[in-house]
Coordinates of C-alpha atoms and ligand atoms in Angstrom, one line a residue:
M975 CA 69.3 -11.7 -60.2
Q976 CA 68.5 -15.4 -60.6
L977 CA 71.1 -17.8 -62.1
L978 CA 69.8 -20.0 -64.9
N979 CA 71.2 -23.2 -63.6
G980 CA 71.9 -25.3 -66.6
T981 CA 73.7 -27.9 -64.5
A982 CA 70.7 -28.6 -62.4
C983 CA 68.3 -28.4 -65.4
S984 CA 70.3 -30.8 -67.5
Q985 CA 70.5 -33.2 -64.6
Q986 CA 66.7 -33.2 -64.5
I987 CA 66.6 -33.8 -68.2
R988 CA 69.0 -36.7 -67.9
Q989 CA 66.9 -38.2 -65.2
E990 CA 63.8 -38.0 -67.4
I991 CA 65.6 -39.6 -70.3
A992 CA 67.1 -42.4 -68.0
L993 CA 63.5 -43.2 -66.9
E994 CA 62.4 -43.6 -70.5
V995 CA 65.4 -45.8 -71.3
E996 CA 64.6 -48.0 -68.3
A997 CA 61.1 -48.4 -69.7
I998 CA 62.4 -49.2 -73.1
V999 CA 64.8 -51.9 -71.8
A1000 CA 62.2 -53.3 -69.4
A1001 CA 60.0 -53.8 -72.6
G1002 CA 62.8 -56.0 -74.0
K1003 CA 64.1 -53.5 -76.6
R1004 CA 67.6 -52.3 -77.1
P1005 CA 68.4 -48.8 -75.7
P1006 CA 69.1 -45.8 -78.0
H1007 CA 72.7 -45.7 -79.4
L1008 CA 74.7 -42.5 -80.2
A1009 CA 77.9 -42.5 -82.2
A1010 CA 80.5 -39.7 -82.2
V1011 CA 83.2 -39.3 -84.9
L1012 CA 86.3 -37.6 -83.7
V1013 CA 88.9 -36.7 -86.3
G1014 CA 92.4 -35.7 -85.1
D1015 CA 93.5 -34.9 -81.6
D1016 CA 92.2 -31.4 -80.8
G1017 CA 92.1 -31.2 -76.9
A1018 CA 88.8 -29.4 -76.7
S1019 CA 87.1 -31.8 -79.2
Q1020 CA 88.4 -34.8 -77.3
N1021 CA 87.0 -33.3 -74.1
Y1022 CA 83.6 -32.6 -75.6
V1023 CA 83.3 -36.1 -77.1
G1024 CA 84.4 -37.7 -73.8
M1025 CA 81.6 -35.8 -71.9
K1026 CA 79.0 -36.8 -74.5
V1027 CA 80.0 -40.5 -74.1
R1028 CA 79.8 -40.2 -70.3
D1029 CA 76.3 -38.6 -70.6
C1030 CA 75.2 -41.6 -72.7
E1031 CA 76.4 -44.0 -70.1
E1032 CA 74.6 -42.0 -67.4
V1033 CA 71.2 -42.3 -69.1
G1034 CA 71.7 -45.9 -70.3
F1035 CA 72.3 -45.2 -74.0
G1036 CA 74.8 -47.2 -75.9
S1037 CA 77.6 -45.2 -77.4
T1038 CA 80.4 -45.6 -79.9
T1039 CA 83.4 -43.3 -80.4
V1040 CA 84.9 -43.5 -83.9
R1041 CA 88.4 -42.1 -83.7
M1042 CA 90.1 -41.1 -87.0
K1043 CA 93.6 -39.7 -87.4
A1044 CA 94.3 -36.0 -88.1
S1045 CA 95.5 -36.9 -91.6
T1046 CA 92.1 -38.5 -92.5
T1047 CA 91.0 -37.6 -96.0
E1048 CA 87.6 -36.2 -96.9
A1049 CA 86.8 -39.4 -98.8
E1050 CA 87.7 -41.6 -95.8
L1051 CA 85.5 -39.6 -93.5
L1052 CA 82.6 -39.7 -96.1
A1053 CA 83.0 -43.5 -96.3
K1054 CA 82.7 -43.7 -92.5
I1055 CA 79.6 -41.6 -92.6
D1056 CA 78.1 -43.9 -95.2
E1057 CA 78.7 -46.8 -92.8
L1058 CA 77.1 -45.0 -89.9
N1059 CA 74.1 -44.0 -92.1
S1060 CA 73.4 -47.6 -92.9
N1061 CA 74.2 -49.2 -89.5
D1062 CA 70.8 -50.1 -88.0
A1063 CA 72.3 -50.4 -84.5
I1064 CA 73.0 -46.6 -84.5
D1065 CA 70.1 -44.2 -84.1
G1066 CA 72.0 -41.0 -84.4
F1067 CA 75.6 -39.7 -84.8
I1068 CA 77.6 -36.5 -84.7
V1069 CA 80.8 -35.5 -86.4
Q1070 CA 82.7 -33.4 -83.9
L1071 CA 83.6 -30.0 -85.4
P1072 CA 86.0 -28.4 -86.2
L1073 CA 87.5 -30.7 -88.8
P1074 CA 91.1 -30.7 -90.1
S1075 CA 91.5 -28.2 -92.9
Q1076 CA 91.7 -30.8 -95.7
I1077 CA 88.1 -31.7 -95.0
N1078 CA 85.2 -29.6 -96.2
E1079 CA 82.7 -29.4 -93.4
N1080 CA 79.8 -28.7 -95.7
N1081 CA 80.4 -31.9 -97.6
V1082 CA 80.4 -33.8 -94.4
I1083 CA 77.2 -32.3 -93.1
L1084 CA 75.5 -33.0 -96.5
A1085 CA 76.5 -36.6 -96.3
I1086 CA 74.8 -37.3 -93.0
D1087 CA 71.4 -39.1 -93.2
P1088 CA 68.9 -36.4 -91.9
T1089 CA 67.1 -39.0 -89.8
K1090 CA 70.4 -39.6 -87.9
D1091 CA 71.5 -36.0 -87.8
V1092 CA 71.1 -35.5 -84.1
D1093 CA 73.2 -32.3 -84.2
G1094 CA 70.5 -30.8 -86.5
F1095 CA 73.0 -29.4 -89.0
C1096 CA 71.7 -30.9 -92.2
P1097 CA 69.8 -28.7 -94.7
E1098 CA 66.7 -30.8 -94.3
N1099 CA 66.6 -30.3 -90.5
V1100 CA 67.6 -26.6 -90.8
G1101 CA 64.8 -26.2 -93.3
N1102 CA 62.3 -28.0 -91.1
L1103 CA 63.3 -25.7 -88.2
S1104 CA 62.6 -22.7 -90.3
L1105 CA 59.2 -24.0 -91.4
G1106 CA 58.3 -25.1 -87.9
L1107 CA 58.1 -28.7 -88.9
P1108 CA 59.3 -31.7 -86.7
T1109 CA 63.1 -31.7 -86.7
F1110 CA 66.2 -32.1 -84.7
V1111 CA 66.8 -28.6 -83.3
S1112 CA 70.6 -28.1 -83.0
A1113 CA 71.7 -28.7 -79.4
T1114 CA 72.7 -25.2 -78.1
P1115 CA 69.5 -23.4 -79.3
N1116 CA 67.4 -26.2 -78.0
G1117 CA 69.2 -25.9 -74.6
I1118 CA 68.4 -22.2 -74.5
I1119 CA 64.7 -22.8 -75.3
E1120 CA 64.6 -25.5 -72.6
L1121 CA 66.0 -23.1 -70.0
L1122 CA 63.4 -20.4 -71.0
R1123 CA 60.6 -23.0 -70.8
R1124 CA 61.7 -24.6 -67.5
Y1125 CA 62.2 -21.2 -65.8
E1126 CA 58.9 -20.0 -67.3
I1127 CA 60.4 -16.8 -68.6
E1128 CA 58.0 -14.7 -70.6
T1129 CA 59.3 -14.1 -74.2
E1130 CA 56.2 -13.0 -76.1
G1131 CA 56.5 -9.4 -77.4
K1132 CA 60.0 -9.0 -75.9
H1133 CA 62.9 -7.6 -77.8
C1134 CA 65.5 -10.4 -78.2
V1135 CA 68.9 -9.5 -79.5
V1136 CA 71.1 -12.4 -80.7
L1137 CA 74.7 -11.5 -81.0
G1138 CA 76.5 -13.8 -83.5
R1139 CA 75.0 -15.4 -86.6
S1140 CA 76.6 -18.9 -86.8
N1141 CA 74.7 -21.7 -88.4
I1142 CA 74.8 -23.7 -85.2
V1143 CA 73.8 -21.1 -82.6
G1144 CA 72.9 -17.5 -83.6
T1145 CA 70.8 -18.1 -86.7
P1146 CA 68.7 -21.0 -85.4
I1147 CA 68.0 -19.4 -82.0
A1148 CA 67.0 -16.2 -83.8
V1149 CA 64.5 -18.3 -85.8
L1150 CA 63.2 -20.1 -82.8
M1151 CA 62.7 -16.9 -80.8
S1152 CA 60.8 -15.3 -83.6
R1153 CA 58.4 -18.2 -84.2
N1154 CA 54.8 -18.2 -83.1
T1155 CA 55.4 -20.6 -80.2
N1156 CA 56.0 -20.4 -76.5
P1157 CA 58.9 -19.8 -75.8
G1158 CA 59.0 -17.6 -78.9
N1159 CA 56.9 -14.7 -80.2
A1160 CA 59.8 -12.4 -79.5
T1161 CA 60.8 -9.5 -81.8
V1162 CA 64.3 -10.6 -82.8
T1163 CA 67.4 -8.6 -84.0
L1164 CA 70.2 -10.8 -85.2
A1165 CA 73.5 -8.8 -84.8
H1166 CA 77.0 -9.6 -86.0
S1167 CA 80.4 -8.1 -86.6
R1168 CA 79.1 -5.6 -89.2
T1169 CA 76.3 -4.3 -87.0
K1170 CA 76.4 -0.6 -86.2
N1171 CA 75.7 0.8 -82.7
L1172 CA 76.1 -2.6 -81.1
K1173 CA 76.2 -1.3 -77.5
K1174 CA 73.0 0.7 -77.9
L1175 CA 71.3 -2.2 -79.6
C1176 CA 72.3 -4.7 -76.9
A1177 CA 71.2 -2.3 -74.2
S1178 CA 67.7 -2.3 -75.8
A1179 CA 67.3 -6.0 -75.4
D1180 CA 64.9 -7.6 -73.0
I1181 CA 66.6 -10.9 -73.8
L1182 CA 70.2 -10.9 -74.9
I1183 CA 71.8 -14.1 -76.3
V1184 CA 75.5 -13.8 -76.9
A1185 CA 77.4 -16.3 -79.1
I1186 CA 80.5 -14.6 -80.6
G1187 CA 83.6 -16.2 -79.0
R1188 CA 85.1 -12.9 -77.6
T1189 CA 85.9 -13.2 -74.0
E1190 CA 83.9 -10.8 -71.7
F1191 CA 82.8 -8.7 -74.6
V1192 CA 79.5 -7.7 -73.1
T1193 CA 79.9 -5.2 -70.4
A1194 CA 77.4 -3.6 -68.0
D1195 CA 76.7 -0.6 -70.3
M1196 CA 75.4 -3.1 -72.9
V1197 CA 72.8 -4.6 -70.7
K1198 CA 69.4 -3.2 -69.8
D1199 CA 68.1 -3.4 -66.2
G1200 CA 66.1 -6.5 -65.8
A1201 CA 67.4 -8.2 -68.9
V1202 CA 67.6 -12.0 -69.4
V1203 CA 71.1 -12.8 -70.6
F1204 CA 72.4 -16.1 -72.1
D1205 CA 76.1 -16.4 -72.4
V1206 CA 76.9 -19.1 -75.0
G1207 CA 80.6 -18.2 -75.4
Q1208 CA 83.1 -20.6 -74.3
T1209 CA 86.7 -19.7 -75.0
R1210 CA 89.6 -21.6 -73.5
V1211 CA 92.2 -19.4 -71.8
S1212 CA 95.3 -20.8 -70.0
D1213 CA 95.1 -20.9 -66.3
N1214 CA 98.0 -22.4 -64.3
T1215 CA 95.9 -22.6 -61.1
R1216 CA 93.7 -25.3 -62.7
K1217 CA 94.8 -28.9 -63.0
S1218 CA 93.7 -28.9 -66.6
G1219 CA 95.9 -25.8 -67.3
F1220 CA 92.9 -23.9 -68.7
R1221 CA 89.5 -22.5 -68.0
N1222 CA 86.5 -21.5 -70.2
V1223 CA 85.6 -17.9 -70.4
G1224 CA 82.3 -16.6 -71.6
D1225 CA 81.4 -13.7 -73.9
V1226 CA 79.7 -11.8 -71.0
D1227 CA 81.6 -10.0 -68.2
F1228 CA 79.5 -11.9 -65.6
E1229 CA 80.7 -10.0 -62.5
Q1230 CA 80.0 -6.6 -64.1
V1231 CA 76.6 -7.6 -65.6
K1232 CA 75.0 -10.0 -63.2
D1233 CA 73.4 -7.5 -60.9
K1234 CA 71.6 -5.7 -63.8
C1235 CA 69.9 -9.0 -64.9
S1236 CA 66.7 -10.6 -63.9
Y1237 CA 68.2 -14.0 -65.1
I1238 CA 71.6 -14.8 -66.4
T1239 CA 73.6 -18.0 -67.3
F1240 CA 77.1 -18.7 -66.0
V1241 CA 79.9 -20.2 -68.0
T1242 CA 80.2 -23.2 -67.7
G1243 CA 77.1 -24.1 -65.7
G1244 CA 74.6 -22.6 -68.0
V1245 CA 74.2 -23.2 -71.7
G1246 CA 77.1 -25.8 -71.9
P1247 CA 75.4 -28.6 -69.9
M1248 CA 72.1 -27.8 -71.6
T1249 CA 73.7 -28.3 -75.0
R1250 CA 74.9 -31.8 -73.9
A1251 CA 71.4 -32.7 -72.6
S1252 CA 69.8 -31.6 -75.8
L1253 CA 72.0 -34.0 -77.8
L1254 CA 70.6 -36.8 -75.6
Q1255 CA 67.0 -35.6 -76.2
N1256 CA 67.6 -35.6 -80.0
T1257 CA 69.1 -39.1 -79.8
L1258 CA 66.1 -40.4 -78.0
K1259 CA 63.9 -38.7 -80.6
A1260 CA 65.9 -40.4 -83.4
Y1261 CA 65.4 -43.8 -81.7
Q1262 CA 61.7 -43.2 -81.2
R1263 CA 61.2 -42.2 -84.9
R1264 CA 62.9 -45.4 -86.2
Ligands
NAP2003 P1 81.2 -18.6 -84.7 O1 81.1 -19.5 -85.8 O2 82.5 -18.6 -83.9 O3 80.9 -17.1 -85.2 C1 81.0 -16.0 -84.4 C2 79.9 -15.0 -84.7 O4 80.1 -13.9 -83.8 C3 79.9 -14.5 -86.1 O5 78.6 -14.4 -86.6 C4 80.6 -13.1 -86.0 O6 80.1 -12.2 -86.9 C5 80.1 -12.7 -84.6 N1 81.1 -11.8 -84.0 C6 82.4 -12.0 -83.8 N2 83.0 -10.9 -83.3 C7 82.0 -10.0 -83.1 C8 81.9 -8.7 -82.6 N3 83.0 -8.1 -82.1 N4 80.8 -8.0 -82.6 C9 79.7 -8.6 -83.1 N5 79.6 -9.9 -83.6 C10 80.8 -10.6 -83.6 O7 80.0 -18.8 -83.6 P2 79.6 -20.0 -82.8 O8 80.1 -21.3 -83.4 O9 78.2 -19.9 -82.5 O10 80.5 -19.8 -81.4 C11 80.4 -18.7 -80.6 C12 80.9 -19.0 -79.2 O11 80.0 -19.9 -78.6 C13 82.2 -19.6 -79.2 O12 82.9 -19.2 -78.0 C14 81.9 -21.1 -79.0 O13 82.9 -21.8 -78.4 C15 80.7 -21.0 -78.2 N6 79.8 -22.2 -78.2 C16 79.4 -22.7 -77.1 C17 78.5 -23.8 -77.1 C18 78.0 -24.3 -75.8 O14 77.5 -25.4 -75.7 N7 78.2 -23.6 -74.7 C19 78.0 -24.3 -78.3 C20 78.5 -23.7 -79.5 C21 79.3 -22.7 -79.5 P3 80.4 -12.4 -88.5 O15 79.4 -13.4 -89.0 O16 80.1 -11.0 -89.1 O17 81.8 -12.8 -88.7

């Protein structure tokens, strides 16, 4: 078994980006700038945005965090998005999800200028992804593809089972894995909560990508010998032995499964850091396009 080390890989990507930023600044231009909108005071969201800001600092990007109170109305948030859309100093921005219940997430996603949509959630970017046109690939699927590419894992002709059909992970990674590209060219099955014979299906996968948010759902009997397993799941469970009081648990029972795999990611040093690095890649791309 080889661990797919997302921490090391993302560090490499950050170094590559930092070098590009150095060259940009040396040429007398301003560095790329990412903004993050944080509505409310959800602990996990604050944590994610904090990490994204630290990542920006590390590679030399400018960053802005827009904090809005939990009672923010949809109209107030849409007005803020309008401002960010027309602010020339900002190359890309994200609105951290989930949003408070009074705000319709779809309306927010639709309001973001696709050229600044570095999360890749807007219809135009999702459509371009489906058509194989230049786009911002959403961060987690992009991170998985980068790991496959950097570890030179063969995907052509393999059976890839994607567990979970969310718009931000399961559906786009299923599209990317099935495209006529490398990595890609896999035969993909997209499974979800209504899928029958899930255990058998997962056990037939050469590549298993799990994004369902159910702790340690995938057990050894669901994994084929020699499979490549990506554990996207990240569920906070309380843990009094940690200073933070919690730890993140994946969707795969790592201890049970690891010895059956040829490659496997570990929560949180696998897909998570790659997701963050992908956001930086998209921000650099947004800057270069403008
Ligand atoms: P999501 O919106 O939470 O949806 C969950 C998906 O899993 C749905 O498609 C659901 O099926 C399916 N599902 C739930 N229970 C299932 C079961 N017992 N059997 C089969 N399918 C089941 O998905 P998400 O936003 O992609 O998040 C999934 C997990 O990934 C969460 O833990 C999240 O925190 C994590 N995540 C991590 C990163 C990272 O950077 N590491 C990024 C994004 C998300 P239905 O559609 O039928 O309901």
